[in-house]
GROMACS .gro file of C-alpha atoms in nm:
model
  198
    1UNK     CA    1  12.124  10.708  14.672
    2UNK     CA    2  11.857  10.462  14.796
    3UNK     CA    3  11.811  10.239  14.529
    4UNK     CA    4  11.422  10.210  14.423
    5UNK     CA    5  11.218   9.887  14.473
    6UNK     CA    6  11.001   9.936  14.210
    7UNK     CA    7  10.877   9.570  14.185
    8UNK     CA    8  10.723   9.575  14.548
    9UNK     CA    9  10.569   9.948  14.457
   10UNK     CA   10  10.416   9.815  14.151
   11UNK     CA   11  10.297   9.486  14.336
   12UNK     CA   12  10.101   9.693  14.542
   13UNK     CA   13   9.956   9.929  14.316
   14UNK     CA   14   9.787   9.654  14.100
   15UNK     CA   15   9.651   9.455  14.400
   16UNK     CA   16   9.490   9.758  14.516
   17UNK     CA   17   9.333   9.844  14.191
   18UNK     CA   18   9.225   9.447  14.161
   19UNK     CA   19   9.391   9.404  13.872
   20UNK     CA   20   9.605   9.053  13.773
   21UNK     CA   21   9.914   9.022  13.590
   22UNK     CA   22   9.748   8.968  13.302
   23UNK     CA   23   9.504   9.214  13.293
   24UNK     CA   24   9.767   9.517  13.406
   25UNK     CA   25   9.992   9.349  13.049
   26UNK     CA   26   9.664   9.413  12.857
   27UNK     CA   27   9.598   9.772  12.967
   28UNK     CA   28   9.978   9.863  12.957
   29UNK     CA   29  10.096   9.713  12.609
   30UNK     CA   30  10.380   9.545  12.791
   31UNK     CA   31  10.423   9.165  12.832
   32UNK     CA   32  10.283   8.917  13.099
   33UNK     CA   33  10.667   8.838  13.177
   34UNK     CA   34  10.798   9.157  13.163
   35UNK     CA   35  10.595   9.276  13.399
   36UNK     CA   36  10.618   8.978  13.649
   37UNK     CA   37  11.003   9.014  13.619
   38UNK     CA   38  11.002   9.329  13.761
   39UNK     CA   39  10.759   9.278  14.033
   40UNK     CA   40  11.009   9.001  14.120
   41UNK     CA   41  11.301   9.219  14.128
   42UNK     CA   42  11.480   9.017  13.835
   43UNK     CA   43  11.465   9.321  13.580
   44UNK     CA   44  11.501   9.714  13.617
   45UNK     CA   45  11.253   9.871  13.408
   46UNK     CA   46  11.323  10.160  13.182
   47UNK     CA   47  11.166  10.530  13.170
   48UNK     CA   48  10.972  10.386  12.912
   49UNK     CA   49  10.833  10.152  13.166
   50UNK     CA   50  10.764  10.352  13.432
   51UNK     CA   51  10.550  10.595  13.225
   52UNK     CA   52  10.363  10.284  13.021
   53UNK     CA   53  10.304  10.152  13.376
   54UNK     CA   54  10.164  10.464  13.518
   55UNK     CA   55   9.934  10.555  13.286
   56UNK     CA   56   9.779  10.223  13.299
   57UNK     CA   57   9.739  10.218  13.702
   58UNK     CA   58   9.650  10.600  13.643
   59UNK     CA   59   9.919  10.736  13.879
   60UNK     CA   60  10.230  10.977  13.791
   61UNK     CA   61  10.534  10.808  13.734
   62UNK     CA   62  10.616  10.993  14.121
   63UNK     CA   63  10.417  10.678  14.274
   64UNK     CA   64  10.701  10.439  14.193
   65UNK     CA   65  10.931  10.682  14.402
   66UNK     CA   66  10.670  10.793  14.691
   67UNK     CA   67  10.690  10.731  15.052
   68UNK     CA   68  10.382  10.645  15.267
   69UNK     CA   69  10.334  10.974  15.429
   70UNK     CA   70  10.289  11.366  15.268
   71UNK     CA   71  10.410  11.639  15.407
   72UNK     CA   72  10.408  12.038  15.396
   73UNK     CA   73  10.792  12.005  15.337
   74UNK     CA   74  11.058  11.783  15.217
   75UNK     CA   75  11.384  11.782  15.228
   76UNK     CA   76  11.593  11.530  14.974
   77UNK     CA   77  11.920  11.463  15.079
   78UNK     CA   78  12.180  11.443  14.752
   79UNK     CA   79  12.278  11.080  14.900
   80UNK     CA   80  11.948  10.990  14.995
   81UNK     CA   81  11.760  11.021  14.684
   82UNK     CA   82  11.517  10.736  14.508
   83UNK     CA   83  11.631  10.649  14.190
   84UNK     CA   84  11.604  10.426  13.860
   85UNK     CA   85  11.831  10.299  13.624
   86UNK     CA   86  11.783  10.124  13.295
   87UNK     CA   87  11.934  10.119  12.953
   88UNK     CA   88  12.157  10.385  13.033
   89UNK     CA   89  11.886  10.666  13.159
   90UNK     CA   90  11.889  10.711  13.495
   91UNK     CA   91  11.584  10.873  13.700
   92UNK     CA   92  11.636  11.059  14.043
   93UNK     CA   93  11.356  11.177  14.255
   94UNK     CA   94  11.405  11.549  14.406
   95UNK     CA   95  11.130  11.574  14.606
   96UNK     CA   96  10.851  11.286  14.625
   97UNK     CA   97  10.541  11.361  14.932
   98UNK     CA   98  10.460  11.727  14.955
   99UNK     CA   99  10.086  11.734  15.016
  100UNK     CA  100   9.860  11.804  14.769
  101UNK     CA  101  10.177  11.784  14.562
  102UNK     CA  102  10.143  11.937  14.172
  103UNK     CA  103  10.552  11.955  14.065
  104UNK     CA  104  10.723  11.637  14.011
  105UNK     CA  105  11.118  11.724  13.977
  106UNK     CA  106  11.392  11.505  13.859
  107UNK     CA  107  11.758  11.436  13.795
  108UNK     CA  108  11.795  11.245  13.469
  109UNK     CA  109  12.132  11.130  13.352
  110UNK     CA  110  12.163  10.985  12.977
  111UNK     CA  111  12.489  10.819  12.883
  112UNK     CA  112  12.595  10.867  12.464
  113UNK     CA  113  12.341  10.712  12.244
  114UNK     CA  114  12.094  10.627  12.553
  115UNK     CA  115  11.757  10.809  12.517
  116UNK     CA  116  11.377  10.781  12.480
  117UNK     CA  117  11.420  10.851  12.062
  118UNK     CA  118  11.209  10.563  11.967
  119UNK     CA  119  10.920  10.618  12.195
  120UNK     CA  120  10.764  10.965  12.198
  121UNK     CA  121  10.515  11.042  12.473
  122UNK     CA  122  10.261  11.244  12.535
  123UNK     CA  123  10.093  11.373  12.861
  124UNK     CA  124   9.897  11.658  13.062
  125UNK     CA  125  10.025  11.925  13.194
  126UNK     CA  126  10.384  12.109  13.138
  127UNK     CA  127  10.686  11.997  13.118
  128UNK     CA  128  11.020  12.212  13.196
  129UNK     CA  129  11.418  12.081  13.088
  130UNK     CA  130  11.699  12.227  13.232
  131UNK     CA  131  12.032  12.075  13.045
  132UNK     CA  132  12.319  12.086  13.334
  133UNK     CA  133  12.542  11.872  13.153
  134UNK     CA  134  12.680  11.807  12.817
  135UNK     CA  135  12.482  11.799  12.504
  136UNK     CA  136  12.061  11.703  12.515
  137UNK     CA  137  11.827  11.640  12.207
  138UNK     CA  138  11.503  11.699  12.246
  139UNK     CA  139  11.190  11.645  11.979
  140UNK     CA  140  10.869  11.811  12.055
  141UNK     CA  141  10.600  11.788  11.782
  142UNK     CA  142  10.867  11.686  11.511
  143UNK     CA  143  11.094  11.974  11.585
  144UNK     CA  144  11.408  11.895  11.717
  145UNK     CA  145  11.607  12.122  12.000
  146UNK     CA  146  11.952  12.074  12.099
  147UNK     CA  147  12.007  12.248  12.465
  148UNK     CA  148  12.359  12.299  12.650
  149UNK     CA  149  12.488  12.349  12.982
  150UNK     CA  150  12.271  12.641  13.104
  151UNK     CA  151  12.013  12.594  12.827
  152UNK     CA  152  11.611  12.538  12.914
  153UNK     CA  153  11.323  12.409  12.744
  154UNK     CA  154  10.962  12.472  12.898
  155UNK     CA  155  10.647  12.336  12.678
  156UNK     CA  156  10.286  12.170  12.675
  157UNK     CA  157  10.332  11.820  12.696
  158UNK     CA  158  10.049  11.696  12.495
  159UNK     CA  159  10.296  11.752  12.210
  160UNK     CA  160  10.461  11.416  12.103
  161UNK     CA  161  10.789  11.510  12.267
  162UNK     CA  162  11.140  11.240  12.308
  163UNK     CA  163  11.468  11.308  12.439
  164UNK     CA  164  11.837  11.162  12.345
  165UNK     CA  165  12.164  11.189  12.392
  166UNK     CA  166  12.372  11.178  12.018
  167UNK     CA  167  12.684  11.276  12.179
  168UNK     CA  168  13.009  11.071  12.252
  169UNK     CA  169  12.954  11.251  12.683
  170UNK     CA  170  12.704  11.187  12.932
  171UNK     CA  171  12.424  11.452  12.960
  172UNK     CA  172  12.255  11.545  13.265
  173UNK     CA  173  11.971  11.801  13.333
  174UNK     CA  174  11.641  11.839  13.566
  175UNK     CA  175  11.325  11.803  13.429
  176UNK     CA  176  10.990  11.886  13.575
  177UNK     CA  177  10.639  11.766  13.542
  178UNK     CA  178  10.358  11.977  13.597
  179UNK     CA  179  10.016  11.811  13.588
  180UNK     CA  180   9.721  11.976  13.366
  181UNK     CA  181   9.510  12.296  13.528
  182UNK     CA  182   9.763  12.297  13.842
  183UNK     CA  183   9.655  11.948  13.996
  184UNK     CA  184   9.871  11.667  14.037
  185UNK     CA  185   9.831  11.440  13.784
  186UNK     CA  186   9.750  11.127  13.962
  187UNK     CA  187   9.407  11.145  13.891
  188UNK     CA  188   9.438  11.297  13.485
  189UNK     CA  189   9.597  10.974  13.310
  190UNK     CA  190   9.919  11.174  13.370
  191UNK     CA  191  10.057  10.982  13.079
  192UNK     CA  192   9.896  10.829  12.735
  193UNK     CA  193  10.074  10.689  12.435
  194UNK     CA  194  10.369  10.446  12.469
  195UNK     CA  195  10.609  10.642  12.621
  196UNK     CA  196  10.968  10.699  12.762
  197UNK     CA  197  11.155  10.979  12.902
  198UNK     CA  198  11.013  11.315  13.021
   0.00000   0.00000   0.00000
């Protein structure tokens, strides 16, 4: 796996939208220092994060993991793909630069007790869960579901919606983000609230 520079990404994205350190900490909720930390490479930021920081430059969460160039196909090698870890979620791109791109697929790993409980989002669009690997919890709109191995979950994700893992075994499963009327959701504050996970 190529491991994800997201301090240099997020660098960039501010100074082209103008904004300072200071004024990106008041849009995003998060702290003057946490946010120059990571654009210094000296902290991994969570899911939580990434979304909080996305929906304040008003890109999908996919711009921390994007290359320079789109394409009409892409391939994502399984040892060449971008990736995120922090507090024991990690976040894999599987396919980042399709043009005109409007699915946003990844590989999330949770390890026991790891999750995005305390934070529920919401965002545009649909969302889909596919659990590949041990036990997941998901909330959606105060109801919980539990998936398995081989168990899915597909819903409207303006719906206050977390995920966790309550088991003693890692959980793995895909998840995909669909932006709102079948546009990529760069351009529809693809994500609002204070949120984590999915």
């Amino acid at each position: 796996m190529t491991e994800l520079n997201v301090g240099q990404t997020l660098r960039t994205l501010r100074e082209q939208r103008g904004l300072s350190l200071r004024a990106l900490a008041d849009k995003c909720g998060l702290s003057f220092n946490a946010i120059s930390r990571i654009e210094h490479g000296e902290n991994s930021p969570t899911v939580a994060t990434l979304h909080l920081l996305a929906n304040a430059l008003h890109v999908p969460i996919t711009a921390f993991f994007e290359s320079s160039h789109e394409q009409s196909i892409v391939v994502v090698r399984r040892d060449q793909r971008l990736h995120s870890d922090a507090n024991g979620i990690s976040m894999e791109s599987l396919g980042i630069g399709l043009r005109n791109q409007q699915l946003e697929p990844f590989l999330v790993a949770v390890e026991p007790g790891a999750g995005s409980h305390d934070s529920p989002i919401t965002h545009t669009g649909e969302e889909f869960v596919y659990c590949l690997m041990g036990v997941l919890t998901y909330q959606i709109n105060g109801a919980i579901y539990t998936l398995e191995a081989g168990d899915s979950l597909l819903f409207e994700a303006m719906q206050p919606h977390c995920f966790c893992n309550k088991s003693d075994s890692p959980v793995q499963f895909l998840v995909v983000f669909q932006g709102a009327d079948g546009k990529h959701s760069v351009e529809r504050h693809y994500l609002e609230g204070n949120p984590i996970g999915g």
